[in-house]
Tab-separated table of C-alpha atoms in Angstrom:
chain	number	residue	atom	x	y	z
A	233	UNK	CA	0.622	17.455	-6.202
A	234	UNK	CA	-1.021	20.535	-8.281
A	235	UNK	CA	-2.424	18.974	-11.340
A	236	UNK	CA	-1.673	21.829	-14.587
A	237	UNK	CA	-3.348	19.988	-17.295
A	238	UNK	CA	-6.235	17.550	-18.149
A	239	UNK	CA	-3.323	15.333	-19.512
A	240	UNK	CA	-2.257	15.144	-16.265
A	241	UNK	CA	-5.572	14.586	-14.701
A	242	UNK	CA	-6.639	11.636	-17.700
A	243	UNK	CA	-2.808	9.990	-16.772
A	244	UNK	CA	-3.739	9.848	-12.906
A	245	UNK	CA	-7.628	8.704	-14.047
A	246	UNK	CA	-6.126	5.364	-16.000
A	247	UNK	CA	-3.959	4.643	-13.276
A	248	UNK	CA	-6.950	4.287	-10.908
A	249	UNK	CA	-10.372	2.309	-10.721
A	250	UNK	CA	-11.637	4.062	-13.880
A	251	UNK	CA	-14.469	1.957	-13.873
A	252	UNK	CA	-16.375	2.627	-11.191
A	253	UNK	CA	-15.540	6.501	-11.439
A	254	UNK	CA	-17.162	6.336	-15.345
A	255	UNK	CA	-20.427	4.586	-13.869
A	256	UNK	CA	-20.479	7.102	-11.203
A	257	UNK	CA	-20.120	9.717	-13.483
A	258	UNK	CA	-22.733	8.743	-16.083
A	259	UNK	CA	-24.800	8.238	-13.161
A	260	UNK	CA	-24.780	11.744	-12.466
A	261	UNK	CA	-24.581	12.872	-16.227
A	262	UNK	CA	-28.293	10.655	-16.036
A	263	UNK	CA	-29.685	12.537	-13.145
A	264	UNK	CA	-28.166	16.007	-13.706
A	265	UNK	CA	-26.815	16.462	-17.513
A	266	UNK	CA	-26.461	19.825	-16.904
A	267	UNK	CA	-24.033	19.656	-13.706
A	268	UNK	CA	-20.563	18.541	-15.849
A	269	UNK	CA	-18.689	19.540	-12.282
A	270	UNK	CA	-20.894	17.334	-10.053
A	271	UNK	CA	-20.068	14.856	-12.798
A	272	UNK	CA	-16.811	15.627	-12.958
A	273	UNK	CA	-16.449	15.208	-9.175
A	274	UNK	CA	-17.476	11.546	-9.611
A	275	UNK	CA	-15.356	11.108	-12.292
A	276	UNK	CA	-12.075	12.202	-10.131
A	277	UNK	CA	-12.591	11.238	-7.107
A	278	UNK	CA	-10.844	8.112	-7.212
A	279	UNK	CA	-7.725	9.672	-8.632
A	280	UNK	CA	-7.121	9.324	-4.215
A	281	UNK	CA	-5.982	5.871	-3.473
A	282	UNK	CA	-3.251	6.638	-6.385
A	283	UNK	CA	-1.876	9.543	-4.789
A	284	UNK	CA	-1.772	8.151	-1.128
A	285	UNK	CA	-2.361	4.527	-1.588
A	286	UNK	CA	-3.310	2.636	1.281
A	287	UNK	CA	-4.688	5.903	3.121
A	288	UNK	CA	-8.795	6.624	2.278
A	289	UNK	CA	-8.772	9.776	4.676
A	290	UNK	CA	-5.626	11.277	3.075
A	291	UNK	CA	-6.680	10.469	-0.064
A	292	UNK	CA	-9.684	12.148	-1.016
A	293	UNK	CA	-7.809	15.184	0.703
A	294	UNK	CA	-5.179	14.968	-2.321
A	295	UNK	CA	-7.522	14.422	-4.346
A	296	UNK	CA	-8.979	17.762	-3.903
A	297	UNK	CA	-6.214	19.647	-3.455
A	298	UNK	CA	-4.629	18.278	-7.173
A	299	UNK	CA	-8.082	18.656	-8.930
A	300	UNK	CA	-8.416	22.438	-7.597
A	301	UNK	CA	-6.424	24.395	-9.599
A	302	UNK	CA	-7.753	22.845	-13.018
A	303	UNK	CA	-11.209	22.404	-12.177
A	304	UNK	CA	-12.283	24.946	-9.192
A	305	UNK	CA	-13.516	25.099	-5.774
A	306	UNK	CA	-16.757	23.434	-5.888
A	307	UNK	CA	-15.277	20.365	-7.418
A	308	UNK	CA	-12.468	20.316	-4.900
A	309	UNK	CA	-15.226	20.695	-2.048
A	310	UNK	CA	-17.251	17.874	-3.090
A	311	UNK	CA	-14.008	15.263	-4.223
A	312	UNK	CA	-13.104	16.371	-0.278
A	313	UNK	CA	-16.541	15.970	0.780
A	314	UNK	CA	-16.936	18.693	2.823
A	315	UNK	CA	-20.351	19.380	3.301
A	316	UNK	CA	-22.798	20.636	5.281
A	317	UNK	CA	-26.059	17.870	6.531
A	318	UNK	CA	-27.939	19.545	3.440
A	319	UNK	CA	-25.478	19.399	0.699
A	320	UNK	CA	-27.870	17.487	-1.933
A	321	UNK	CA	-24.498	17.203	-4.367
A	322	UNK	CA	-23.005	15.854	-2.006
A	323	UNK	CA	-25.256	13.389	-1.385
A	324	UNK	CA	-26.462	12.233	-5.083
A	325	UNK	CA	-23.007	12.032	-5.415
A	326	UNK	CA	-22.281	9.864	-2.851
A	327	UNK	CA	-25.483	7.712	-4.189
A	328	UNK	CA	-23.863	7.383	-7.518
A	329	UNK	CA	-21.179	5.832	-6.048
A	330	UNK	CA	-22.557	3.543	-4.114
A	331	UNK	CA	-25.196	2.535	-7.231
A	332	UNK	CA	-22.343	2.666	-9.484
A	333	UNK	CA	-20.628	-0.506	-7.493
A	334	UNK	CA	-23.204	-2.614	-8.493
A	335	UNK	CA	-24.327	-1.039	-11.587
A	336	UNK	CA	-24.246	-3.047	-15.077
A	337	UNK	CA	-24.026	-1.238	-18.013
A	338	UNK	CA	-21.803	0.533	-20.515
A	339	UNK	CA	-20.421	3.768	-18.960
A	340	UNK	CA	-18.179	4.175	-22.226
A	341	UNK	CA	-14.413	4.924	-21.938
A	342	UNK	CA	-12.621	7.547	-20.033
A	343	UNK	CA	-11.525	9.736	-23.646
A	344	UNK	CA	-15.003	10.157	-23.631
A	345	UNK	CA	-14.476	12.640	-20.679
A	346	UNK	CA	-11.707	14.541	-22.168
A	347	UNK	CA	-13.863	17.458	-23.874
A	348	UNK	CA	-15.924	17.888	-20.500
A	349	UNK	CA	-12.888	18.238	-18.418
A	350	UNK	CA	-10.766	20.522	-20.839
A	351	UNK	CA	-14.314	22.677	-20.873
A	352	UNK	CA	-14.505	22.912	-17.189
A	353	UNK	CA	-10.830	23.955	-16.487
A	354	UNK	CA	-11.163	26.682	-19.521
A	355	UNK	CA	-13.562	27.978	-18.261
A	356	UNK	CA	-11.217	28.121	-14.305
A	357	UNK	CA	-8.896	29.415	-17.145
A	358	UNK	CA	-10.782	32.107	-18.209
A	359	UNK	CA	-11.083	33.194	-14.280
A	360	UNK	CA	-7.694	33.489	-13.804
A	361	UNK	CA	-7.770	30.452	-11.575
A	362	UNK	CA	-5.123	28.507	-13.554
A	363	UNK	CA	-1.674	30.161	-14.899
């Protein structure tokens, strides 16, 4: 699946754990406001388990590959988690995640993410990355 619009995306994002992906990604909105695709990352990464339920592995692979063509490379590389050992992204994201399971607080609502993902895939737009 190639994912063409952040309607798209925000459909697949209520069908899965929202809630944990919105405290991972104001985790990372805390720690690095300035990084909306690291945030962003967080935010979609559990779109997985509804594209290939009951497979992690395949997953996150889908994942990537439907969150590409809207919001870029980097974002598919870290939803995938490929990685070198040094990757810091990679691994505050993966912190967020794990703090955001236990986490208590208000992370807000997932409309809240709409202008930060229809900003990021302009911008792939605006590359030519997206027809």
């Amino acid at each position: 699946m190639e994912l063409r619009s952040v309607e798209e995306l925000m459909d697949l994002l209520y069908a899965g754990r929202h809630r944990h992906a919105l405290r991972t990604a104001a985790l990372l909105r805390r720690s690095r406001p300035a990084d909306k695709e690291l945030q962003l990352a967080g935010l979609v990464r559990g779109i997985g388990p509804v594209l290939c339920p009951g497979d992690e592995a395949a997953g996150a692979g889908s994942a990537a590959e439907a969150v590409r063509p809207l919001l870029g490379e980097r974002v598919a590389r870290l939803v995938r988690a490929d990685a070198g050992p040094a990757d810091d992204d990679l691994l505050r994201l993966r912190q967020a995640e794990e703090e955001g399971r236990t986490a208590a607080f208000d992370a807000g609502v997932l409309e809240d993410w709409r202008t930060v993902l229809e900003l990021v895939a302009a911008g792939r737009c605006r590359l030519g990355a997206v027809d």
